[in-house]
Short mmCIF file of C-alpha atoms in Angstrom, two decimals:
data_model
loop_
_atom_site.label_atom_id
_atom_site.label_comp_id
_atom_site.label_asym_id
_atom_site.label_seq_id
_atom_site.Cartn_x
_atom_site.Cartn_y
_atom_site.Cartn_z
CA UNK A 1305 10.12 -106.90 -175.78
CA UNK A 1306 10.01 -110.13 -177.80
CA UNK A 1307 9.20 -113.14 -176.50
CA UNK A 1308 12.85 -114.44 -177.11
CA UNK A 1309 13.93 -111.14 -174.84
CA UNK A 1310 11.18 -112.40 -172.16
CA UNK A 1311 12.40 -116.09 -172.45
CA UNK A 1312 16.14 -114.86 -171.98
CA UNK A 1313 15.04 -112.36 -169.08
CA UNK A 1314 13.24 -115.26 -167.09
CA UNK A 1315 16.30 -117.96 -167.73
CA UNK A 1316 18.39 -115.08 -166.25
CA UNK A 1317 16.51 -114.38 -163.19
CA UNK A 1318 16.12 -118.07 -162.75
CA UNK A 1319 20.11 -118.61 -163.01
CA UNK A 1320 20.95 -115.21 -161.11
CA UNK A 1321 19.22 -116.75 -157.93
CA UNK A 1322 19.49 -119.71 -155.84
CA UNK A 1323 16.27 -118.93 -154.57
CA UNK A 1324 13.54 -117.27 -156.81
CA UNK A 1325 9.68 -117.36 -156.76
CA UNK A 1326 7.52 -116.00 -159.05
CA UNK A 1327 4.71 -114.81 -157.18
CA UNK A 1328 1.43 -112.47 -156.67
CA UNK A 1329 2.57 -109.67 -154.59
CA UNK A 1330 5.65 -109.08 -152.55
CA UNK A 1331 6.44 -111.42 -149.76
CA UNK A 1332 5.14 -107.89 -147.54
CA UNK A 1333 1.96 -108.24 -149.16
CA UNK A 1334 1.12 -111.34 -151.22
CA UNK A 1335 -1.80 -110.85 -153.55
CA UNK A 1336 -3.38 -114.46 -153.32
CA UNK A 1337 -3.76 -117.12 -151.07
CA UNK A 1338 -1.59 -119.77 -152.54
CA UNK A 1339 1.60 -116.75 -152.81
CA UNK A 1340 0.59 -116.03 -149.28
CA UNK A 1341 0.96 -119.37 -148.38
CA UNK A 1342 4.13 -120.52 -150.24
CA UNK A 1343 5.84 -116.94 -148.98
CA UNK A 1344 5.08 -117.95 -145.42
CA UNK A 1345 6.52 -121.55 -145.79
CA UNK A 1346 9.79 -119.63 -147.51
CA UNK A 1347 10.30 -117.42 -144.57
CA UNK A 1348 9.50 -119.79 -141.82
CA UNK A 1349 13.03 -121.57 -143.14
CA UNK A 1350 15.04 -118.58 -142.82
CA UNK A 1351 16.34 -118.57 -145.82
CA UNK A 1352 16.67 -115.62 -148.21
CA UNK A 1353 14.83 -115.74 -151.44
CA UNK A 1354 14.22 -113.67 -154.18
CA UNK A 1355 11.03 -112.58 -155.87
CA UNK A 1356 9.35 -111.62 -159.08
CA UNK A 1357 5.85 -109.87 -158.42
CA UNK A 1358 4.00 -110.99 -161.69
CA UNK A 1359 1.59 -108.66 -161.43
CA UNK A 1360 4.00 -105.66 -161.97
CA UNK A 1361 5.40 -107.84 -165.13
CA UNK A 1362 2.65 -109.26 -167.32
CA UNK A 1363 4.96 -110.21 -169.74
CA UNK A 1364 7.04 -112.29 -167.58
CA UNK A 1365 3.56 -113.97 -166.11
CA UNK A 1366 2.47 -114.59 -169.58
CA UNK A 1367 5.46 -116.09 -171.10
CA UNK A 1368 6.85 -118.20 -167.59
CA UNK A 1369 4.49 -121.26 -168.11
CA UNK A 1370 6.33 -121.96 -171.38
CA UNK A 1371 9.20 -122.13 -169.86
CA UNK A 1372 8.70 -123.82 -166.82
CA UNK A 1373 5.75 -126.09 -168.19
CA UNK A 1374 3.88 -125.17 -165.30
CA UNK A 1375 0.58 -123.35 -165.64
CA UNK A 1376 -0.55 -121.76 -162.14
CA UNK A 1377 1.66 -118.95 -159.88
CA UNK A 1378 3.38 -118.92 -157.31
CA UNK A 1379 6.16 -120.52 -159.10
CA UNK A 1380 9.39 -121.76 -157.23
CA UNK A 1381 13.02 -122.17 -158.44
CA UNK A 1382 15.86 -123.47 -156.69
CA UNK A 1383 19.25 -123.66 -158.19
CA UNK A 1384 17.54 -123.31 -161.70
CA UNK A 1385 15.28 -125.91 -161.06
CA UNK A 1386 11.00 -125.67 -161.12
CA UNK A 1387 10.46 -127.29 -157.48
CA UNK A 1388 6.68 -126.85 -157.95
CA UNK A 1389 3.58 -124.31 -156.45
CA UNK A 1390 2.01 -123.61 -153.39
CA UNK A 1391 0.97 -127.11 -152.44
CA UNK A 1392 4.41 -129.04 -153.29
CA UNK A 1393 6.22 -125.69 -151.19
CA UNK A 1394 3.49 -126.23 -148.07
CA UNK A 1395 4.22 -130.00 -148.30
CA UNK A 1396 8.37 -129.60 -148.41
CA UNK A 1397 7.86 -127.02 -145.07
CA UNK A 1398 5.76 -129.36 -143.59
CA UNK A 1399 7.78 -132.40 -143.84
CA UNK A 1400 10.80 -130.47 -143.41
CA UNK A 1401 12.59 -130.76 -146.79
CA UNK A 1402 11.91 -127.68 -147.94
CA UNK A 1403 14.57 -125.77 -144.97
CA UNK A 1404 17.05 -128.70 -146.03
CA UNK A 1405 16.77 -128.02 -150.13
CA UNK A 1406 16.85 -124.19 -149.39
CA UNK A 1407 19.89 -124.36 -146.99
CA UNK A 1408 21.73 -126.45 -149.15
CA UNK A 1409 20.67 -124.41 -152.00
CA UNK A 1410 22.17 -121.00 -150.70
CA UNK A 1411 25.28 -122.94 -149.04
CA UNK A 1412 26.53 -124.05 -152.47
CA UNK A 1413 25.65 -120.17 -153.71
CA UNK A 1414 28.76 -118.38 -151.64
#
């Protein structure tokens, strides 16, 4: 694939769900701390996400930081926007915006 193909694939995940993080792993088995930890903070809202495992798409995990202008995985997306990584997900569980943007998020999706 190009890297225009790439670039298109990755705008069309990001559009295609409300909820999307680009991760190591699955959610079942995250393959780093910081995807471990942002997964955990996802699911403890209750909300349903979506996922790409970067690992099984190298191309995608190569190509992503141009496009988001972030450099470091896990990656999340809500309504087409970058929200951030691990730390800025942990934070918006913690303080409880995270279940508010993620609710609102999906609400606006049906």
């Amino acid at each position: 694939m190009s890297t225009t193909d790439i670039i298109q694939t990755i705008n069309k995940q990001i559009s295609s769900n409300p909820v999307l993080i680009y991760m190591k792993g699955t959610p079942e088995a995250p393959e780093c701390g910081f995807s471990a930890a942002a997964i955990k903070s996802l699911q403890v809202t209750g909300v349903d996400f979506a996922y790409v495992n970067i690992l099984q798409a190298p191309s995608i995990r190569e190509r992503l930081p141009m496009v988001s202008n972030w450099p470091t995985f896990p990656q999340l997306f809500v309504n087409g926007e970058l929200v951030g990584g691990s730390d800025i997900v942990c934070s918006m569980a913690a303080d409880g915006s995270l279940k508010t943007l993620l609710q609102e998020a999906t609400a606006s999706a049906e």
